Short mmCIF file of C-alpha atoms in Angstrom, two decimals:
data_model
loop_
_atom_site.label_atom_id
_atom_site.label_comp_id
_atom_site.label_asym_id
_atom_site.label_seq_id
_atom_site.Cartn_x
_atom_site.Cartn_y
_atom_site.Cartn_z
CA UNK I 1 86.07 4.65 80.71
CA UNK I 2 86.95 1.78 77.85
CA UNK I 3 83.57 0.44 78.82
CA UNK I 4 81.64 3.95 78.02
CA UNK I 5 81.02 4.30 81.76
CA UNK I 6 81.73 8.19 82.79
CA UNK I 7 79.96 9.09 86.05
CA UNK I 8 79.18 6.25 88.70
CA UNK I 9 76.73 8.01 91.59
CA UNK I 10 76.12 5.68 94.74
CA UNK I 11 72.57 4.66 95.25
CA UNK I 12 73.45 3.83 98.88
CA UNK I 13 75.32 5.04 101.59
CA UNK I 14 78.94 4.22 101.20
CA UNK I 15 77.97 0.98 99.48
CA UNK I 16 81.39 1.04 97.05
CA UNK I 17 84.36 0.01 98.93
CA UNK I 18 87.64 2.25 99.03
CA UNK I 19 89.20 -0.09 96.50
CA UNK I 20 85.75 0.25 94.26
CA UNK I 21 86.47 3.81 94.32
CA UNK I 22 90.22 3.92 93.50
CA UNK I 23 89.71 1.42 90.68
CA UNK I 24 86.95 4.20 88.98
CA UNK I 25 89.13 7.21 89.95
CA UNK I 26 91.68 5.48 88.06
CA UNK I 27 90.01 4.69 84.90
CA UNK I 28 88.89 8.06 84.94
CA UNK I 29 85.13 7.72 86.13
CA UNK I 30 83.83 10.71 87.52
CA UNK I 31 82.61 9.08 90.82
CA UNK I 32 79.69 10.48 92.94
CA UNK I 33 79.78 9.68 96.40
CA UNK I 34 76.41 8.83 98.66
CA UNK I 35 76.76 11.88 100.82
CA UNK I 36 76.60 14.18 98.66
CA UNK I 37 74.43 11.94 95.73
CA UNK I 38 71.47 11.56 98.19
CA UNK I 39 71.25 14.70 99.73
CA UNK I 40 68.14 14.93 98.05
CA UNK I 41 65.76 12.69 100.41
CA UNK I 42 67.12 14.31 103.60
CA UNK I 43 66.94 17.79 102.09
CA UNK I 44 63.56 16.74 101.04
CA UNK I 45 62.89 15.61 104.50
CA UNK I 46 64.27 18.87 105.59
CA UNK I 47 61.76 20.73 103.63
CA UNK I 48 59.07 18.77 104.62
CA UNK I 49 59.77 20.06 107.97
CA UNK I 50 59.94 23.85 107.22
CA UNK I 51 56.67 23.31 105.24
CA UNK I 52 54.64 22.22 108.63
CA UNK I 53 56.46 24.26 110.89
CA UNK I 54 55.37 27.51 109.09
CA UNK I 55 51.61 25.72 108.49
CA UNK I 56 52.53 26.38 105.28
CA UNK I 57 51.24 24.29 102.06
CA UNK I 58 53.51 24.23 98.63
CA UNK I 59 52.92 23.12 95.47
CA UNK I 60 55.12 20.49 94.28
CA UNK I 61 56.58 22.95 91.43
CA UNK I 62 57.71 25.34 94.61
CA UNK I 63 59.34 22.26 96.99
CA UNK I 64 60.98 21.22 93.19
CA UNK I 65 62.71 24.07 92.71
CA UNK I 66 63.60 24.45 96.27
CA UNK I 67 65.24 20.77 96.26
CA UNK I 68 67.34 21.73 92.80
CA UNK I 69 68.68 24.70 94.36
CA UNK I 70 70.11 22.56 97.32
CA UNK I 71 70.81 20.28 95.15
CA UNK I 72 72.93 22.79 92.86
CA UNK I 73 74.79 23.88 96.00
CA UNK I 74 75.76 20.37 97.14
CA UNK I 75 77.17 19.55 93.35
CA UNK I 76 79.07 23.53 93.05
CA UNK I 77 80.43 23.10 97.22
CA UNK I 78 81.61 20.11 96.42
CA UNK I 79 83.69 21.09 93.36
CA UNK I 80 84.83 24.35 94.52
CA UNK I 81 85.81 23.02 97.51
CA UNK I 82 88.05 19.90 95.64
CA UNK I 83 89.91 22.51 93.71
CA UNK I 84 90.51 24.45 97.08
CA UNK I 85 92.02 21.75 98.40
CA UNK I 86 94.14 20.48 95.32
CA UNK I 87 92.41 17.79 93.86
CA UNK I 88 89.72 19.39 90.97
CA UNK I 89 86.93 17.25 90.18
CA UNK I 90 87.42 14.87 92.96
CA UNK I 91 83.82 14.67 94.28
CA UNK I 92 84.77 12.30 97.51
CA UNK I 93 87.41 14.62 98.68
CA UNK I 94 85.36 17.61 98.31
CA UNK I 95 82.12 16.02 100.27
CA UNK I 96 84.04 15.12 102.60
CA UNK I 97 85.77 18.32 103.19
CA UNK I 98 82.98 20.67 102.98
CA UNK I 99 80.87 18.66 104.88
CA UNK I 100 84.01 18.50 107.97
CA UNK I 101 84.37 22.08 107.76
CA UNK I 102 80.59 22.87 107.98
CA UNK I 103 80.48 21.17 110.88
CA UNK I 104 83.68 22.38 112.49
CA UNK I 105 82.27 26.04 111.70
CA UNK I 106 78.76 25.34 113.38
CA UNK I 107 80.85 23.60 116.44
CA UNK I 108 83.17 26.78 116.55
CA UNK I 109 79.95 29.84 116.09
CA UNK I 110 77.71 27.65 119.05
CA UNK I 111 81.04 27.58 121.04
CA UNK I 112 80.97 23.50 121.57
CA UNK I 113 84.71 23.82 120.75
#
């Protein structure tokens, strides 16, 4: 953070190596990772989808507010789940956790394991 720089979001998936990320972790850089930085066009996607299934038309105000509330959830999961685990404020470990165990919970309720 010597530079000014305090939050680094990917713009890609995974486009920042592991090394990238351990040198901004260790300056102090509060790092978002792609997975959980561009939720937004796949939840967007995902909204689409619920609009035309239901034959339904929103305005852009409604599918807004919709997105920042997913959006919100992604950003709080994430942090609650990093200080769960140990690490608070680590934004790659808690992804990456709460996305495993959200899919180990749908696996386990559908009985695929």
């Amino acid at each position: 953070m010597a530079n000014g720089c305090a939050v680094v979001a990917e713009g890609a998936n995974m486009p920042c190596t592991p090394d990238a990320v351990q040198v901004l972790t260790d300056a102090k850089v509060t790092f978002a990772p792609g997975k959980a930085a561009n939720a937004g066009g796949v939840a967007t996607s995902a909204l689409e989808m619920q609009q035309n299934a239901s034959r339904d038309s929103w305005s852009f105000e409604h599918a807004e507010q919709r997105l920042e509330e997913i959006m919100r959830g992604i950003h709080d999961r994430c942090l609650e789940t990093a200080d769960e685990y140990g690490s608070p404020g680590d934004y790659v470990l808690g992804a990456n956790v709460a996305g495993f165990t959200r899919v180990a919970d749908a696996m386990l309720a559908l009985g695929v394991i």
